[in-house]
PDB file of C-alpha atoms in Angstrom:
ATOM      1  CA  MET A 672     -18.772  42.168 -75.180  1.00  0.00           C
ATOM      2  CA  ASN A 673     -18.868  43.477 -71.600  1.00  0.00           C
ATOM      3  CA  ILE A 674     -22.518  44.318 -70.955  1.00  0.00           C
ATOM      4  CA  LEU A 675     -23.553  46.022 -67.728  1.00  0.00           C
ATOM      5  CA  LEU A 676     -27.093  45.607 -66.389  1.00  0.00           C
ATOM      6  CA  ARG A 677     -28.475  48.181 -63.986  1.00  0.00           C
ATOM      7  CA  PRO A 678     -31.717  49.820 -62.896  1.00  0.00           C
ATOM      8  CA  ALA A 679     -32.721  52.499 -65.373  1.00  0.00           C
ATOM      9  CA  LYS A 680     -32.393  56.158 -64.412  1.00  0.00           C
ATOM     10  CA  ILE A 681     -34.499  59.112 -65.506  1.00  0.00           C
ATOM     11  CA  SER A 682     -31.516  60.218 -67.595  1.00  0.00           C
ATOM     12  CA  ASP A 683     -31.884  56.983 -69.638  1.00  0.00           C
ATOM     13  CA  ILE A 684     -35.320  57.956 -70.970  1.00  0.00           C
ATOM     14  CA  SER A 685     -34.004  59.571 -74.163  1.00  0.00           C
ATOM     15  CA  ASN A 686     -31.970  56.437 -74.975  1.00  0.00           C
ATOM     16  CA  ILE A 687     -34.934  54.186 -74.190  1.00  0.00           C
ATOM     17  CA  LEU A 688     -37.089  56.284 -76.515  1.00  0.00           C
ATOM     18  CA  MET A 689     -34.515  55.828 -79.296  1.00  0.00           C
ATOM     19  CA  LEU A 690     -34.829  52.045 -78.887  1.00  0.00           C
ATOM     20  CA  GLU A 691     -38.616  52.444 -78.912  1.00  0.00           C
ATOM     21  CA  GLY A 692     -38.147  53.717 -82.454  1.00  0.00           C
ATOM     22  CA  GLN A 693     -37.072  50.200 -83.466  1.00  0.00           C
ATOM     23  CA  THR A 694     -40.467  48.712 -82.656  1.00  0.00           C
ATOM     24  CA  GLN A 695     -43.688  49.206 -84.525  1.00  0.00           C
ATOM     25  CA  PHE A 696     -45.921  48.162 -81.642  1.00  0.00           C
ATOM     26  CA  ASP A 697     -47.200  50.121 -78.629  1.00  0.00           C
ATOM     27  CA  LYS A 698     -44.404  52.638 -78.198  1.00  0.00           C
ATOM     28  CA  TYR A 699     -43.930  54.280 -74.814  1.00  0.00           C
ATOM     29  CA  SER A 700     -44.000  58.060 -74.640  1.00  0.00           C
ATOM     30  CA  GLN A 701     -41.654  60.178 -72.564  1.00  0.00           C
ATOM     31  CA  ASP A 702     -44.545  60.934 -70.194  1.00  0.00           C
ATOM     32  CA  SER A 703     -45.465  57.277 -69.686  1.00  0.00           C
ATOM     33  CA  LEU A 704     -41.840  56.335 -68.983  1.00  0.00           C
ATOM     34  CA  THR A 705     -41.484  59.223 -66.533  1.00  0.00           C
ATOM     35  CA  GLN A 706     -44.616  58.058 -64.697  1.00  0.00           C
ATOM     36  CA  MET A 707     -43.193  54.529 -64.448  1.00  0.00           C
ATOM     37  CA  PHE A 708     -40.137  55.876 -62.624  1.00  0.00           C
ATOM     38  CA  ASN A 709     -42.458  57.336 -59.985  1.00  0.00           C
ATOM     39  CA  LEU A 710     -44.240  54.041 -59.237  1.00  0.00           C
ATOM     40  CA  ASP A 711     -42.419  51.477 -57.104  1.00  0.00           C
ATOM     41  CA  TYR A 712     -44.003  48.439 -58.728  1.00  0.00           C
ATOM     42  CA  TYR A 713     -42.429  49.207 -62.117  1.00  0.00           C
ATOM     43  CA  LYS A 714     -38.972  47.766 -62.666  1.00  0.00           C
ATOM     44  CA  ILE A 715     -36.966  49.068 -65.614  1.00  0.00           C
ATOM     45  CA  ILE A 716     -33.576  47.510 -66.236  1.00  0.00           C
ATOM     46  CA  VAL A 717     -31.176  48.666 -68.928  1.00  0.00           C
ATOM     47  CA  ALA A 718     -28.334  46.823 -70.622  1.00  0.00           C
ATOM     48  CA  THR A 719     -25.421  49.096 -71.447  1.00  0.00           C
ATOM     49  CA  LEU A 720     -22.266  48.691 -73.472  1.00  0.00           C
ATOM     50  CA  ASP A 721     -19.648  51.427 -73.114  1.00  0.00           C
ATOM     51  CA  ASP A 722     -22.282  53.571 -71.326  1.00  0.00           C
ATOM     52  CA  LYS A 723     -24.691  53.247 -74.282  1.00  0.00           C
ATOM     53  CA  VAL A 724     -28.132  51.744 -73.619  1.00  0.00           C
ATOM     54  CA  ILE A 725     -28.468  48.765 -75.968  1.00  0.00           C
ATOM     55  CA  GLY A 726     -31.539  47.152 -74.435  1.00  0.00           C
ATOM     56  CA  TYR A 727     -34.101  47.357 -71.684  1.00  0.00           C
ATOM     57  CA  ILE A 728     -36.871  45.445 -69.987  1.00  0.00           C
ATOM     58  CA  VAL A 729     -39.957  46.842 -68.262  1.00  0.00           C
ATOM     59  CA  ALA A 730     -41.871  44.761 -65.742  1.00  0.00           C
ATOM     60  CA  THR A 731     -44.300  45.184 -62.897  1.00  0.00           C
ATOM     61  CA  ILE A 732     -44.040  43.357 -59.603  1.00  0.00           C
ATOM     62  CA  LEU A 733     -47.174  43.116 -57.496  1.00  0.00           C
ATOM     63  CA  PHE A 734     -47.030  40.753 -54.536  1.00  0.00           C
ATOM     64  CA  GLU A 735     -46.361  37.223 -55.829  1.00  0.00           C
ATOM     65  CA  ASP A 736     -46.848  38.055 -59.518  1.00  0.00           C
ATOM     66  CA  ALA A 737     -44.693  39.866 -62.042  1.00  0.00           C
ATOM     67  CA  ASP A 738     -45.424  40.788 -65.634  1.00  0.00           C
ATOM     68  CA  ILE A 739     -42.955  41.566 -68.397  1.00  0.00           C
ATOM     69  CA  LEU A 740     -44.464  44.498 -70.262  1.00  0.00           C
ATOM     70  CA  LYS A 741     -41.727  45.053 -72.801  1.00  0.00           C
ATOM     71  CA  ILE A 742     -38.237  43.963 -73.732  1.00  0.00           C
ATOM     72  CA  ILE A 743     -36.281  45.585 -76.540  1.00  0.00           C
ATOM     73  CA  VAL A 744     -32.696  45.021 -77.642  1.00  0.00           C
ATOM     74  CA  ASP A 745     -31.022  47.286 -80.184  1.00  0.00           C
ATOM     75  CA  SER A 746     -31.195  45.551 -83.570  1.00  0.00           C
ATOM     76  CA  LYS A 747     -27.378  45.662 -83.836  1.00  0.00           C
ATOM     77  CA  PHE A 748     -27.041  43.586 -80.650  1.00  0.00           C
ATOM     78  CA  ARG A 749     -29.767  40.966 -81.081  1.00  0.00           C
ATOM     79  CA  ARG A 750     -28.946  37.254 -80.903  1.00  0.00           C
ATOM     80  CA  ARG A 751     -25.982  37.960 -78.626  1.00  0.00           C
ATOM     81  CA  GLY A 752     -27.565  37.044 -75.297  1.00  0.00           C
ATOM     82  CA  VAL A 753     -28.585  40.556 -74.228  1.00  0.00           C
ATOM     83  CA  GLY A 754     -32.282  39.689 -73.959  1.00  0.00           C
ATOM     84  CA  LYS A 755     -31.488  36.583 -71.931  1.00  0.00           C
ATOM     85  CA  GLN A 756     -29.314  38.631 -69.576  1.00  0.00           C
ATOM     86  CA  LEU A 757     -32.139  41.129 -69.079  1.00  0.00           C
ATOM     87  CA  ILE A 758     -34.613  38.367 -68.257  1.00  0.00           C
ATOM     88  CA  ASP A 759     -32.128  36.597 -65.968  1.00  0.00           C
ATOM     89  CA  ASN A 760     -31.592  39.867 -64.102  1.00  0.00           C
ATOM     90  CA  LEU A 761     -35.351  40.354 -63.789  1.00  0.00           C
ATOM     91  CA  LEU A 762     -35.705  36.787 -62.480  1.00  0.00           C
ATOM     92  CA  SER A 763     -33.173  37.583 -59.746  1.00  0.00           C
ATOM     93  CA  ILE A 764     -35.155  40.681 -58.768  1.00  0.00           C
ATOM     94  CA  CYS A 765     -38.350  38.610 -58.759  1.00  0.00           C
ATOM     95  CA  LYS A 766     -36.800  36.026 -56.436  1.00  0.00           C
ATOM     96  CA  GLU A 767     -35.566  38.771 -54.088  1.00  0.00           C
ATOM     97  CA  ASN A 768     -39.123  40.147 -53.953  1.00  0.00           C
ATOM     98  CA  GLY A 769     -40.852  36.813 -53.316  1.00  0.00           C
ATOM     99  CA  VAL A 770     -42.450  36.576 -56.754  1.00  0.00           C
ATOM    100  CA  LYS A 771     -43.781  33.114 -57.519  1.00  0.00           C
ATOM    101  CA  LYS A 772     -44.919  33.602 -61.137  1.00  0.00           C
ATOM    102  CA  LEU A 773     -43.640  35.690 -64.044  1.00  0.00           C
ATOM    103  CA  HIS A 774     -46.073  36.356 -66.903  1.00  0.00           C
ATOM    104  CA  LEU A 775     -45.825  37.861 -70.370  1.00  0.00           C
ATOM    105  CA  GLU A 776     -47.880  38.217 -73.498  1.00  0.00           C
ATOM    106  CA  VAL A 777     -46.687  38.093 -77.069  1.00  0.00           C
ATOM    107  CA  ARG A 778     -48.301  38.575 -80.464  1.00  0.00           C
ATOM    108  CA  MET A 779     -49.308  35.258 -82.001  1.00  0.00           C
ATOM    109  CA  ASP A 780     -47.462  36.219 -85.211  1.00  0.00           C
ATOM    110  CA  ASN A 781     -44.149  37.042 -83.458  1.00  0.00           C
ATOM    111  CA  SER A 782     -42.471  33.659 -83.861  1.00  0.00           C
ATOM    112  CA  THR A 783     -39.008  35.039 -83.033  1.00  0.00           C
ATOM    113  CA  ALA A 784     -40.167  36.233 -79.609  1.00  0.00           C
ATOM    114  CA  ILE A 785     -42.212  33.069 -79.001  1.00  0.00           C
ATOM    115  CA  ASN A 786     -39.165  30.878 -79.668  1.00  0.00           C
ATOM    116  CA  PHE A 787     -37.014  33.120 -77.448  1.00  0.00           C
ATOM    117  CA  TYR A 788     -39.422  32.874 -74.500  1.00  0.00           C
ATOM    118  CA  GLU A 789     -39.962  29.133 -74.911  1.00  0.00           C
ATOM    119  CA  ASP A 790     -36.185  28.559 -75.047  1.00  0.00           C
ATOM    120  CA  LEU A 791     -35.907  30.401 -71.711  1.00  0.00           C
ATOM    121  CA  GLY A 792     -38.462  28.093 -70.106  1.00  0.00           C
ATOM    122  CA  PHE A 793     -41.671  30.104 -70.353  1.00  0.00           C
ATOM    123  CA  GLU A 794     -44.710  27.887 -70.847  1.00  0.00           C
ATOM    124  CA  TYR A 795     -47.755  28.681 -72.961  1.00  0.00           C
ATOM    125  CA  GLU A 796     -50.850  29.134 -70.791  1.00  0.00           C
ATOM    126  CA  PHE A 797     -53.673  30.517 -72.944  1.00  0.00           C
ATOM    127  CA  SER A 798     -54.564  32.980 -75.709  1.00  0.00           C
ATOM    128  CA  ARG A 799     -56.447  36.265 -75.757  1.00  0.00           C
ATOM    129  CA  LYS A 800     -58.425  36.654 -78.946  1.00  0.00           C
ATOM    130  CA  ASN A 801     -57.893  39.870 -80.927  1.00  0.00           C
ATOM    131  CA  TYR A 802     -55.772  41.341 -78.129  1.00  0.00           C
ATOM    132  CA  TYR A 803     -53.600  43.243 -80.608  1.00  0.00           C
ATOM    133  CA  GLY A 804     -56.348  44.439 -82.916  1.00  0.00           C
ATOM    134  CA  LEU A 805     -56.961  41.431 -85.154  1.00  0.00           C
ATOM    135  CA  ILE A 806     -53.964  39.500 -83.782  1.00  0.00           C
ATOM    136  CA  ASP A 807     -54.316  37.145 -80.828  1.00  0.00           C
ATOM    137  CA  ALA A 808     -51.948  37.264 -77.860  1.00  0.00           C
ATOM    138  CA  LYS A 809     -50.283  34.172 -76.445  1.00  0.00           C
ATOM    139  CA  ILE A 810     -49.899  34.315 -72.671  1.00  0.00           C
ATOM    140  CA  TYR A 811     -46.838  32.637 -71.183  1.00  0.00           C
ATOM    141  CA  GLY A 812     -45.792  32.044 -67.609  1.00  0.00           C
ATOM    142  CA  MET A 813     -42.835  30.818 -65.612  1.00  0.00           C
ATOM    143  CA  ASN A 814     -42.903  29.533 -62.055  1.00  0.00           C
ATOM    144  CA  ILE A 815     -40.061  31.324 -60.309  1.00  0.00           C
ATOM    145  CA  ASN A 816     -39.511  28.872 -57.475  1.00  0.00           C
ATOM    146  CA  GLU A 817     -38.762  26.077 -59.957  1.00  0.00           C
ATOM    147  CA  ASN A 818     -35.773  27.855 -61.538  1.00  0.00           C
TER     148      ASN A 818
END
């Protein structure tokens, strides 16, 4: 599988929205994605296979901190290293921009994502009670300069 990672383009929005359909949580709208493209601190990276978007990651970079807001991989391509490639690419961008810490939050009941992030070296920091309605969020972080 020859996956290409690149910065997302406005023309990718329709494909990103199709992947949004595979999640049941906090879906982005076309308007919100368009606004992200107009703000420098948002980084959107897509993974493509044969020019088809099969995954993406959205993050913000502000000074020495970055936050992963969302990562989605097409259900047909999960468990094939696409998510890891997206995060590795984001880590490279973070290093280039002088980021010292990368943060993310995940639903307490999403054990698949929790295991994925922990396997990549993210460390649990704290929880936010009822962050997702009645579900707590686990906050993870990774020190960039240690990787």
